[in-house]
mmCIF file of C-alpha atoms and ligand atoms in Angstrom:
data_model
loop_
_atom_site.group_PDB
_atom_site.id
_atom_site.type_symbol
_atom_site.label_atom_id
_atom_site.label_comp_id
_atom_site.label_asym_id
_atom_site.label_seq_id
_atom_site.Cartn_x
_atom_site.Cartn_y
_atom_site.Cartn_z
ATOM 1 C CA MET E 49 -64.995 41.532 -3.040
ATOM 2 C CA ALA E 50 -64.490 45.192 -3.944
ATOM 3 C CA PHE E 51 -64.741 46.482 -0.458
ATOM 4 C CA ALA E 52 -62.020 48.949 0.496
ATOM 5 C CA LEU E 53 -62.548 51.655 3.071
ATOM 6 C CA ASN E 54 -63.477 54.463 0.724
ATOM 7 C CA SER E 55 -66.190 55.937 2.886
ATOM 8 C CA TYR E 56 -68.454 58.799 1.872
ATOM 9 C CA PRO E 57 -67.894 62.169 3.611
ATOM 10 C CA ILE E 58 -70.935 62.430 5.870
ATOM 11 C CA ALA E 59 -71.011 60.169 8.936
ATOM 12 C CA TYR E 60 -73.564 59.924 11.739
ATOM 13 C CA ARG E 61 -72.668 59.797 15.410
ATOM 14 C CA ALA E 62 -74.892 59.376 18.449
ATOM 15 C CA LYS E 63 -73.790 59.175 22.082
ATOM 16 C CA PHE E 64 -75.633 57.816 25.093
ATOM 17 C CA SER E 65 -75.021 60.024 28.094
ATOM 18 C CA GLY E 66 -77.037 60.915 31.177
ATOM 19 C CA GLY E 67 -79.799 58.518 30.112
ATOM 20 C CA LYS E 68 -80.380 59.941 26.640
ATOM 21 C CA TRP E 69 -79.060 59.880 23.075
ATOM 22 C CA SER E 70 -77.638 62.973 21.390
ATOM 23 C CA GLU E 71 -77.101 62.934 17.637
ATOM 24 C CA GLU E 72 -74.876 64.713 15.117
ATOM 25 C CA TYR E 73 -73.815 64.466 11.470
ATOM 26 C CA LEU E 74 -70.102 64.895 10.872
ATOM 27 C CA GLU E 75 -68.700 66.274 7.635
ATOM 28 C CA LYS E 76 -65.319 64.648 7.049
ATOM 29 C CA PRO E 77 -62.709 65.984 4.575
ATOM 30 C CA HIS E 78 -63.833 65.971 0.952
ATOM 31 C CA LYS E 79 -63.796 67.749 -2.409
ATOM 32 C CA THR E 80 -66.810 67.764 -4.682
ATOM 33 C CA ALA E 81 -67.873 64.312 -5.913
ATOM 34 C CA GLU E 82 -66.892 65.313 -9.474
ATOM 35 C CA THR E 83 -63.446 66.529 -8.394
ATOM 36 C CA GLU E 84 -62.832 63.351 -6.408
ATOM 37 C CA ALA E 85 -63.942 61.168 -9.325
ATOM 38 C CA ALA E 86 -61.430 62.963 -11.557
ATOM 39 C CA MET E 87 -58.522 62.535 -9.112
ATOM 40 C CA SER E 88 -55.902 59.810 -9.455
ATOM 41 C CA ALA E 89 -56.713 56.672 -7.441
ATOM 42 C CA GLU E 90 -53.818 57.443 -5.124
ATOM 43 C CA ASP E 91 -54.833 61.043 -4.423
ATOM 44 C CA ARG E 92 -58.462 60.084 -4.004
ATOM 45 C CA GLY E 93 -57.408 57.292 -1.649
ATOM 46 C CA LYS E 94 -55.660 59.825 0.593
ATOM 47 C CA VAL E 95 -58.769 61.993 0.898
ATOM 48 C CA GLU E 96 -61.003 58.956 1.498
ATOM 49 C CA ASP E 97 -58.616 57.551 4.070
ATOM 50 C CA SER E 98 -58.530 60.824 5.995
ATOM 51 C CA ARG E 99 -62.285 60.469 6.595
ATOM 52 C CA ASN E 100 -61.614 57.448 8.758
ATOM 53 C CA TYR E 101 -59.807 59.389 11.497
ATOM 54 C CA TYR E 102 -61.529 60.815 14.558
ATOM 55 C CA ASP E 103 -59.368 62.572 17.109
ATOM 56 C CA ASP E 104 -62.128 63.214 19.636
ATOM 57 C CA MET E 105 -62.789 59.612 20.646
ATOM 58 C CA PRO E 106 -60.925 57.584 23.291
ATOM 59 C CA LEU E 107 -58.457 54.998 22.031
ATOM 60 C CA VAL E 108 -58.482 52.788 25.143
ATOM 61 C CA ASN E 109 -62.057 51.598 25.582
ATOM 62 C CA TYR E 110 -64.060 48.398 26.122
ATOM 63 C CA THR E 111 -64.302 47.882 22.373
ATOM 64 C CA THR E 112 -60.603 48.147 21.484
ATOM 65 C CA GLN E 113 -59.536 46.247 24.629
ATOM 66 C CA TYR E 114 -62.197 43.542 25.015
ATOM 67 C CA GLY E 115 -64.168 43.458 21.781
ATOM 68 C CA LEU E 116 -67.382 44.728 23.360
ATOM 69 C CA ALA E 117 -69.203 46.008 20.310
ATOM 70 C CA CYS E 118 -71.753 45.053 17.692
ATOM 71 C CA PHE E 119 -72.547 46.201 14.181
ATOM 72 C CA GLU E 120 -74.948 45.979 11.273
ATOM 73 C CA GLY E 121 -74.623 45.726 7.507
ATOM 74 C CA ILE E 122 -77.315 47.167 5.262
ATOM 75 C CA LYS E 123 -77.466 48.161 1.620
ATOM 76 C CA ALA E 124 -79.039 51.012 -0.302
ATOM 77 C CA MET E 125 -79.518 50.253 -3.986
ATOM 78 C CA PRO E 126 -79.857 52.573 -6.985
ATOM 79 C CA GLN E 127 -83.345 52.037 -8.365
ATOM 80 C CA LYS E 128 -84.416 51.410 -11.943
ATOM 81 C CA ASN E 129 -86.530 54.578 -11.679
ATOM 82 C CA GLY E 130 -83.437 56.643 -10.796
ATOM 83 C CA GLY E 131 -84.014 56.745 -7.044
ATOM 84 C CA LEU E 132 -82.177 55.150 -4.163
ATOM 85 C CA ALA E 133 -83.797 52.710 -1.695
ATOM 86 C CA ILE E 134 -82.753 50.720 1.391
ATOM 87 C CA PHE E 135 -83.562 47.030 1.916
ATOM 88 C CA ARG E 136 -85.489 46.297 5.158
ATOM 89 C CA PRO E 137 -83.735 48.735 7.547
ATOM 90 C CA ASP E 138 -86.415 48.107 10.198
ATOM 91 C CA GLN E 139 -85.133 44.538 10.493
ATOM 92 C CA ASN E 140 -81.566 45.708 11.020
ATOM 93 C CA ALA E 141 -82.812 48.260 13.565
ATOM 94 C CA ALA E 142 -84.522 45.506 15.553
ATOM 95 C CA ARG E 143 -81.479 43.237 15.396
ATOM 96 C CA PHE E 144 -79.105 46.059 16.379
ATOM 97 C CA SER E 145 -81.268 46.772 19.405
ATOM 98 C CA ARG E 146 -81.281 43.057 20.344
ATOM 99 C CA SER E 147 -77.497 42.873 19.855
ATOM 100 C CA MET E 148 -76.935 45.875 22.125
ATOM 101 C CA LYS E 149 -79.231 44.436 24.804
ATOM 102 C CA GLY E 150 -77.393 41.125 24.483
ATOM 103 C CA LEU E 151 -74.144 42.969 25.223
ATOM 104 C CA PHE E 152 -75.795 44.812 28.168
ATOM 105 C CA MET E 153 -75.650 48.176 26.402
ATOM 106 C CA PRO E 154 -78.521 50.650 26.359
ATOM 107 C CA PRO E 155 -80.387 49.654 23.145
ATOM 108 C CA PHE E 156 -80.367 52.227 20.366
ATOM 109 C CA PRO E 157 -83.970 53.259 19.553
ATOM 110 C CA GLU E 158 -85.134 51.578 16.344
ATOM 111 C CA ASP E 159 -86.690 54.734 14.887
ATOM 112 C CA LEU E 160 -83.437 56.656 15.369
ATOM 113 C CA PHE E 161 -81.557 53.818 13.688
ATOM 114 C CA VAL E 162 -83.734 53.811 10.566
ATOM 115 C CA LYS E 163 -83.670 57.609 10.365
ATOM 116 C CA ALA E 164 -79.882 57.723 10.773
ATOM 117 C CA CYS E 165 -79.368 55.199 7.942
ATOM 118 C CA ILE E 166 -81.729 57.025 5.593
ATOM 119 C CA GLU E 167 -80.360 60.458 6.417
ATOM 120 C CA THR E 168 -76.681 59.467 6.115
ATOM 121 C CA VAL E 169 -77.224 57.943 2.657
ATOM 122 C CA LYS E 170 -79.381 60.904 1.631
ATOM 123 C CA ARG E 171 -76.962 63.624 2.751
ATOM 124 C CA ASN E 172 -74.095 61.971 0.894
ATOM 125 C CA ALA E 173 -76.245 61.393 -2.202
ATOM 126 C CA GLU E 174 -77.335 65.020 -2.254
ATOM 127 C CA MET E 175 -73.658 65.992 -2.417
ATOM 128 C CA GLY E 176 -73.236 63.655 -5.399
ATOM 129 C CA PHE E 177 -71.731 60.748 -3.465
ATOM 130 C CA ARG E 178 -73.980 57.972 -4.740
ATOM 131 C CA PRO E 179 -73.997 55.194 -7.333
ATOM 132 C CA ARG E 180 -76.281 55.555 -10.377
ATOM 133 C CA TYR E 181 -78.455 52.860 -11.894
ATOM 134 C CA LYS E 182 -77.013 51.226 -15.009
ATOM 135 C CA PRO E 183 -79.375 49.264 -17.304
ATOM 136 C CA GLU E 184 -76.496 46.911 -18.224
ATOM 137 C CA TRP E 185 -76.759 45.433 -14.704
ATOM 138 C CA GLU E 186 -79.987 43.759 -15.800
ATOM 139 C CA LYS E 187 -78.048 41.579 -18.245
ATOM 140 C CA ASP E 188 -76.323 39.645 -15.463
ATOM 141 C CA SER E 189 -79.195 39.879 -12.967
ATOM 142 C CA PHE E 190 -77.473 42.657 -10.965
ATOM 143 C CA MET E 191 -74.472 40.520 -10.168
ATOM 144 C CA SER E 192 -72.178 43.377 -11.190
ATOM 145 C CA ALA E 193 -74.412 46.095 -9.697
ATOM 146 C CA ASP E 194 -73.185 48.861 -7.391
ATOM 147 C CA SER E 195 -74.758 49.812 -4.076
ATOM 148 C CA VAL E 196 -74.120 51.796 -0.914
ATOM 149 C CA TYR E 197 -73.009 49.686 2.015
ATOM 150 C CA ILE E 198 -74.256 51.115 5.312
ATOM 151 C CA ARG E 199 -72.310 50.165 8.435
ATOM 152 C CA PRO E 200 -73.830 51.118 11.804
ATOM 153 C CA PHE E 201 -71.713 50.100 14.804
ATOM 154 C CA THR E 202 -71.090 50.772 18.458
ATOM 155 C CA ILE E 203 -67.949 52.023 20.183
ATOM 156 C CA ALA E 204 -67.595 51.857 23.957
ATOM 157 C CA GLU E 205 -66.630 54.711 26.247
ATOM 158 C CA GLY E 206 -63.071 54.909 27.556
ATOM 159 C CA GLY E 207 -62.009 52.435 30.244
ATOM 160 C CA ILE E 208 -59.487 49.690 30.905
ATOM 161 C CA GLY E 209 -60.985 47.430 33.610
ATOM 162 C CA VAL E 210 -63.078 44.586 32.187
ATOM 163 C CA ASN E 211 -66.540 46.064 32.093
ATOM 164 C CA ILE E 212 -69.717 46.445 30.073
ATOM 165 C CA SER E 213 -70.338 49.576 28.000
ATOM 166 C CA ARG E 214 -72.971 51.813 29.595
ATOM 167 C CA GLU E 215 -72.490 54.922 27.488
ATOM 168 C CA PRO E 216 -71.559 53.809 23.971
ATOM 169 C CA TRP E 217 -71.440 55.742 20.745
ATOM 170 C CA VAL E 218 -73.439 54.551 17.754
ATOM 171 C CA MET E 219 -71.939 55.503 14.422
ATOM 172 C CA VAL E 220 -73.137 55.074 10.854
ATOM 173 C CA VAL E 221 -70.671 55.242 7.980
ATOM 174 C CA THR E 222 -71.375 54.480 4.336
ATOM 175 C CA THR E 223 -69.214 53.285 1.492
ATOM 176 C CA PRO E 224 -69.837 52.460 -2.169
ATOM 177 C CA VAL E 225 -69.505 48.764 -3.045
ATOM 178 C CA SER E 226 -69.635 46.754 -6.201
ATOM 179 C CA SER E 227 -70.703 43.142 -6.303
ATOM 180 C CA TYR E 228 -69.307 40.457 -4.047
ATOM 181 C CA PHE E 229 -70.276 37.773 -6.509
ATOM 182 C CA SER E 230 -67.597 37.048 -9.083
ATOM 183 C CA GLY E 231 -69.465 34.383 -11.043
ATOM 184 C CA GLY E 232 -66.583 31.913 -10.752
ATOM 185 C CA SER E 233 -66.689 28.641 -8.887
ATOM 186 C CA SER E 234 -66.774 28.943 -5.145
ATOM 187 C CA ASP E 235 -65.618 25.976 -3.110
ATOM 188 C CA ALA E 236 -66.150 25.728 0.645
ATOM 189 C CA ILE E 237 -64.440 23.640 3.295
ATOM 190 C CA VAL E 238 -65.731 22.582 6.709
ATOM 191 C CA THR E 239 -63.482 24.114 9.359
ATOM 192 C CA GLU E 240 -62.405 22.425 12.590
ATOM 193 C CA ARG E 241 -62.799 25.718 14.393
ATOM 194 C CA ILE E 242 -65.849 26.582 16.478
ATOM 195 C CA ARG E 243 -67.505 29.941 15.777
ATOM 196 C CA ALA E 244 -70.116 29.986 18.497
ATOM 197 C CA THR E 245 -70.926 28.008 21.625
ATOM 198 C CA PRO E 246 -74.249 27.472 23.433
ATOM 199 C CA LYS E 247 -74.906 30.339 25.881
ATOM 200 C CA GLY E 248 -72.386 32.459 24.005
ATOM 201 C CA THR E 249 -72.782 35.407 21.634
ATOM 202 C CA GLY E 250 -73.264 33.621 18.289
ATOM 203 C CA TRP E 251 -76.790 35.043 17.922
ATOM 204 C CA ILE E 252 -75.503 38.605 18.429
ATOM 205 C CA LYS E 253 -73.869 40.506 15.565
ATOM 206 C CA ALA E 254 -70.932 40.984 17.927
ATOM 207 C CA CYS E 255 -67.510 42.092 16.707
ATOM 208 C CA SER E 256 -65.865 39.493 18.941
ATOM 209 C CA ASN E 257 -67.503 36.648 16.986
ATOM 210 C CA TYR E 258 -65.475 37.686 13.983
ATOM 211 C CA ALA E 259 -62.065 36.853 15.455
ATOM 212 C CA ILE E 260 -62.575 33.104 14.971
ATOM 213 C CA ALA E 261 -64.499 33.600 11.723
ATOM 214 C CA ALA E 262 -61.663 35.684 10.266
ATOM 215 C CA LEU E 263 -59.071 33.040 11.212
ATOM 216 C CA ALA E 264 -61.128 30.197 9.750
ATOM 217 C CA LYS E 265 -61.852 32.106 6.542
ATOM 218 C CA HIS E 266 -58.174 32.986 6.174
ATOM 219 C CA GLU E 267 -57.230 29.314 6.566
ATOM 220 C CA ALA E 268 -59.850 28.316 3.985
ATOM 221 C CA ILE E 269 -58.591 30.882 1.467
ATOM 222 C CA ASP E 270 -55.005 29.835 2.145
ATOM 223 C CA ALA E 271 -56.010 26.259 1.288
ATOM 224 C CA GLY E 272 -57.622 27.384 -1.987
ATOM 225 C CA TYR E 273 -61.265 27.673 -0.936
ATOM 226 C CA MET E 274 -63.581 30.674 -1.017
ATOM 227 C CA GLU E 275 -65.466 30.058 2.211
ATOM 228 C CA CYS E 276 -65.416 27.992 5.401
ATOM 229 C CA VAL E 277 -68.412 26.277 6.959
ATOM 230 C CA PHE E 278 -68.802 25.846 10.722
ATOM 231 C CA LEU E 279 -70.302 22.826 12.471
ATOM 232 C CA ASP E 280 -72.044 22.991 15.853
ATOM 233 C CA ALA E 281 -69.858 23.036 18.962
ATOM 234 C CA THR E 282 -71.637 20.268 20.885
ATOM 235 C CA HIS E 283 -72.000 17.387 18.428
ATOM 236 C CA ARG E 284 -69.546 18.551 15.737
ATOM 237 C CA LYS E 285 -72.158 17.212 13.359
ATOM 238 C CA TYR E 286 -74.704 19.824 12.338
ATOM 239 C CA VAL E 287 -74.005 22.566 9.809
ATOM 240 C CA GLU E 288 -74.357 26.068 11.256
ATOM 241 C CA GLU E 289 -73.046 28.904 9.069
ATOM 242 C CA GLY E 290 -70.362 30.271 6.818
ATOM 243 C CA SER E 291 -67.829 32.799 8.123
ATOM 244 C CA SER E 292 -70.243 35.727 7.929
ATOM 245 C CA CYS E 293 -73.239 34.327 6.129
ATOM 246 C CA ASN E 294 -76.062 31.838 6.561
ATOM 247 C CA ILE E 295 -76.219 28.672 4.488
ATOM 248 C CA PHE E 296 -78.914 26.946 2.442
ATOM 249 C CA PHE E 297 -79.135 23.495 0.878
ATOM 250 C CA TYR E 298 -81.530 22.832 -1.975
ATOM 251 C CA LEU E 299 -81.832 19.079 -1.617
ATOM 252 C CA LYS E 300 -82.359 16.437 -4.300
ATOM 253 C CA SER E 301 -85.809 15.846 -2.780
ATOM 254 C CA GLY E 302 -86.857 19.391 -3.732
ATOM 255 C CA GLU E 303 -86.751 20.666 -0.153
ATOM 256 C CA LEU E 304 -84.939 23.896 0.683
ATOM 257 C CA ALA E 305 -83.263 23.461 4.063
ATOM 258 C CA THR E 306 -81.365 25.880 6.271
ATOM 259 C CA PRO E 307 -80.122 25.398 9.846
ATOM 260 C CA GLU E 308 -82.714 26.347 12.455
ATOM 261 C CA LEU E 309 -81.999 29.431 14.557
ATOM 262 C CA GLY E 310 -80.670 29.096 18.080
ATOM 263 C CA ASP E 311 -78.150 30.908 20.217
ATOM 264 C CA THR E 312 -75.245 29.892 17.961
ATOM 265 C CA ILE E 313 -76.651 31.165 14.676
ATOM 266 C CA LEU E 314 -76.960 34.741 13.472
ATOM 267 C CA PRO E 315 -80.528 35.447 12.296
ATOM 268 C CA GLY E 316 -79.785 36.865 8.850
ATOM 269 C CA ILE E 317 -82.251 39.215 7.212
ATOM 270 C CA THR E 318 -81.310 37.850 3.794
ATOM 271 C CA ARG E 319 -81.947 34.357 5.237
ATOM 272 C CA ALA E 320 -85.426 35.351 6.439
ATOM 273 C CA SER E 321 -86.195 37.036 3.101
ATOM 274 C CA ILE E 322 -85.117 33.982 1.089
ATOM 275 C CA ILE E 323 -87.248 31.704 3.268
ATOM 276 C CA GLU E 324 -90.234 33.973 2.624
ATOM 277 C CA LEU E 325 -89.604 34.094 -1.137
ATOM 278 C CA ALA E 326 -89.161 30.306 -1.398
ATOM 279 C CA ARG E 327 -92.315 29.580 0.643
ATOM 280 C CA SER E 328 -94.366 31.996 -1.463
ATOM 281 C CA ARG E 329 -93.308 29.977 -4.518
ATOM 282 C CA GLY E 330 -94.602 26.807 -2.915
ATOM 283 C CA ILE E 331 -91.128 25.378 -2.249
ATOM 284 C CA LYS E 332 -91.017 23.136 0.810
ATOM 285 C CA THR E 333 -88.711 25.172 3.038
ATOM 286 C CA SER E 334 -87.508 23.962 6.401
ATOM 287 C CA GLU E 335 -85.465 25.399 9.232
ATOM 288 C CA ARG E 336 -84.024 22.343 10.911
ATOM 289 C CA LYS E 337 -80.895 20.481 11.927
ATOM 290 C CA ILE E 338 -78.835 19.472 8.901
ATOM 291 C CA ALA E 339 -76.167 16.839 9.538
ATOM 292 C CA ILE E 340 -72.983 17.327 7.559
ATOM 293 C CA GLU E 341 -73.388 13.807 6.110
ATOM 294 C CA GLU E 342 -76.819 14.744 4.756
ATOM 295 C CA ALA E 343 -75.458 18.008 3.301
ATOM 296 C CA MET E 344 -72.619 16.123 1.596
ATOM 297 C CA GLU E 345 -74.851 13.414 0.124
ATOM 298 C CA GLU E 346 -78.268 14.911 -0.519
ATOM 299 C CA THR E 347 -77.507 18.423 -1.789
ATOM 300 C CA SER E 348 -78.442 19.429 -5.288
ATOM 301 C CA GLU E 349 -77.489 23.131 -4.874
ATOM 302 C CA CYS E 350 -75.904 25.032 -2.018
ATOM 303 C CA PHE E 351 -75.618 28.762 -1.433
ATOM 304 C CA VAL E 352 -74.709 31.207 1.322
ATOM 305 C CA SER E 353 -76.747 34.303 2.123
ATOM 306 C CA GLY E 354 -76.003 37.710 3.561
ATOM 307 C CA THR E 355 -76.246 41.412 2.823
ATOM 308 C CA ALA E 356 -72.821 41.460 1.181
ATOM 309 C CA ALA E 357 -73.221 38.100 -0.554
ATOM 310 C CA GLY E 358 -76.876 38.178 -1.578
ATOM 311 C CA ALA E 359 -77.269 34.484 -2.442
ATOM 312 C CA THR E 360 -73.845 33.230 -3.496
ATOM 313 C CA PRO E 361 -73.534 29.683 -4.845
ATOM 314 C CA ILE E 362 -71.266 27.216 -3.072
ATOM 315 C CA THR E 363 -70.136 24.842 -5.802
ATOM 316 C CA SER E 364 -68.525 22.224 -3.578
ATOM 317 C CA LEU E 365 -68.114 21.279 0.057
ATOM 318 C CA THR E 366 -65.063 19.507 1.465
ATOM 319 C CA TRP E 367 -65.242 17.661 4.782
ATOM 320 C CA GLN E 368 -62.758 15.205 6.285
ATOM 321 C CA GLY E 369 -60.867 14.973 3.004
ATOM 322 C CA LYS E 370 -63.987 14.207 0.937
ATOM 323 C CA LYS E 371 -65.287 16.654 -1.655
ATOM 324 C CA SER E 372 -68.908 16.841 -2.804
ATOM 325 C CA ILE E 373 -69.418 18.818 -5.994
ATOM 326 C CA PHE E 374 -72.884 20.315 -6.454
ATOM 327 C CA ASN E 375 -74.596 20.864 -9.805
ATOM 328 C CA ASN E 376 -71.386 20.010 -11.719
ATOM 329 C CA GLY E 377 -69.659 22.952 -10.090
ATOM 330 C CA LYS E 378 -71.947 25.514 -11.712
ATOM 331 C CA THR E 379 -74.537 27.919 -10.320
ATOM 332 C CA GLY E 380 -77.789 25.975 -10.120
ATOM 333 C CA LYS E 381 -81.152 27.036 -11.515
ATOM 334 C CA PHE E 382 -82.759 27.342 -8.097
ATOM 335 C CA THR E 383 -79.927 29.484 -6.702
ATOM 336 C CA ALA E 384 -79.971 31.717 -9.783
ATOM 337 C CA GLU E 385 -83.719 32.189 -9.464
ATOM 338 C CA ILE E 386 -83.503 33.176 -5.795
ATOM 339 C CA GLN E 387 -80.639 35.543 -6.576
ATOM 340 C CA ASN E 388 -82.570 37.111 -9.492
ATOM 341 C CA THR E 389 -85.727 37.583 -7.451
ATOM 342 C CA LEU E 390 -83.952 39.106 -4.477
ATOM 343 C CA LYS E 391 -81.790 41.429 -6.586
ATOM 344 C CA GLY E 392 -84.716 42.324 -8.838
ATOM 345 C CA ILE E 393 -86.734 43.518 -5.840
ATOM 346 C CA GLN E 394 -83.721 45.315 -4.348
ATOM 347 C CA TYR E 395 -82.907 47.265 -7.528
ATOM 348 C CA GLY E 396 -86.535 48.067 -8.347
ATOM 349 C CA ALA E 397 -86.639 45.884 -11.460
ATOM 350 C CA LEU E 398 -89.303 43.594 -9.915
ATOM 351 C CA PRO E 399 -92.346 44.771 -7.924
ATOM 352 C CA ASP E 400 -91.779 45.030 -4.171
ATOM 353 C CA THR E 401 -95.009 43.390 -3.009
ATOM 354 C CA ARG E 402 -93.848 42.982 0.600
ATOM 355 C CA GLY E 403 -92.914 46.560 1.393
ATOM 356 C CA TRP E 404 -89.261 45.618 1.875
ATOM 357 C CA MET E 405 -87.787 48.689 0.173
ATOM 358 C CA VAL E 406 -87.657 52.099 1.835
ATOM 359 C CA GLN E 407 -87.311 54.831 -0.776
ATOM 360 C CA ILE E 408 -84.778 57.513 0.129
ATOM 361 C CA LEU E 409 -84.622 59.595 -3.030
HETATM 362 C C1 PLP D 681 -74.432 39.456 9.312
HETATM 363 C C2 PLP D 681 -74.288 37.998 9.355
HETATM 364 C C3 PLP D 681 -75.065 37.141 8.549
HETATM 365 C C4 PLP D 681 -76.009 37.624 7.484
HETATM 366 O O1 PLP D 681 -77.014 38.484 7.924
HETATM 367 P P1 PLP D 681 -77.790 39.421 6.904
HETATM 368 O O2 PLP D 681 -78.751 40.148 7.762
HETATM 369 O O3 PLP D 681 -78.443 38.545 5.915
HETATM 370 O O4 PLP D 681 -76.764 40.304 6.266
HETATM 371 C C5 PLP D 681 -74.925 35.775 8.723
HETATM 372 N N1 PLP D 681 -74.057 35.261 9.614
HETATM 373 C C6 PLP D 681 -73.274 36.038 10.399
HETATM 374 C C7 PLP D 681 -72.349 35.410 11.359
HETATM 375 C C8 PLP D 681 -73.373 37.429 10.289
HETATM 376 O O5 PLP D 681 -72.605 38.207 11.060
#
């Protein structure tokens, strides 16, 4: 995944204090977009890196010490008509608010969230920091397309005793990304690790959930796989998620199945969108328990979903030393169709009949 920290110059920062939110836009070091584009990668890297430093925020806080924080991931896509549009920011706003409440923080107002995302992308774009639509993306169904990744997150106030965050900051930074999907085969392995436990924080987009996910993904990559798949903590039987993405199985019976939501599964917005798209096409789509044995034996196509991944095919699944290869190790027709539809809507190449896209420019 091309996903270095080369953030755009304008960042958003809000702070909760005395019962209310105050907002500001920060202009971090930069040259003009043209000058930066013409710089050597090394020199440009230095300027981009310097944007990631803030000397007016406390180092010792409940986020850096105890992992009390949550975040969001959203994308803005260059549109076929030349504009720039964000995919379903209202859904991320609602989830961010739920995540903050789940961590006992004052929830960030949803309207401020949507406005902050739009405005941060817009201010950077107006300075020339934006990707431009390229018709050649249509040839590979936008698999190589560029976008702006928007990362809203919380940071707690200073403190060292174990405590909740009552007066957090909310920040929004943006960075250009190119596609996550490489088109090659992508094998997954079931990990022994447990990502989320009942009554825990698995349903919250909490930073702390990522410690175990990062370890499990690292182990999977070390063993030659692209992704790890988690089973449920209680029965060690039902499929839950990938490291940072939801999972779908298109079964031999023609049913599209994905694990049902609960307190151990992150309610993905891509997941919800795919369910809606599949149902509207008359595909039998169920949210239910999926035993690992069923996934291994009955799957025709498998894919993971998320803002970064879109719908990325999983070409095989390995569990207890057994490997099931799906669709001869190639991207299946169903997966490709879902990917094409989703990307087509996101890049303005297909009509957005559901009002999912918010035009920025
Ligand atoms: C963010 C995330 C997802 C995907 O959510 P989207 O809204 O589709 O990007 C899935 N699982 C986990 C654990 C996540 O953190």
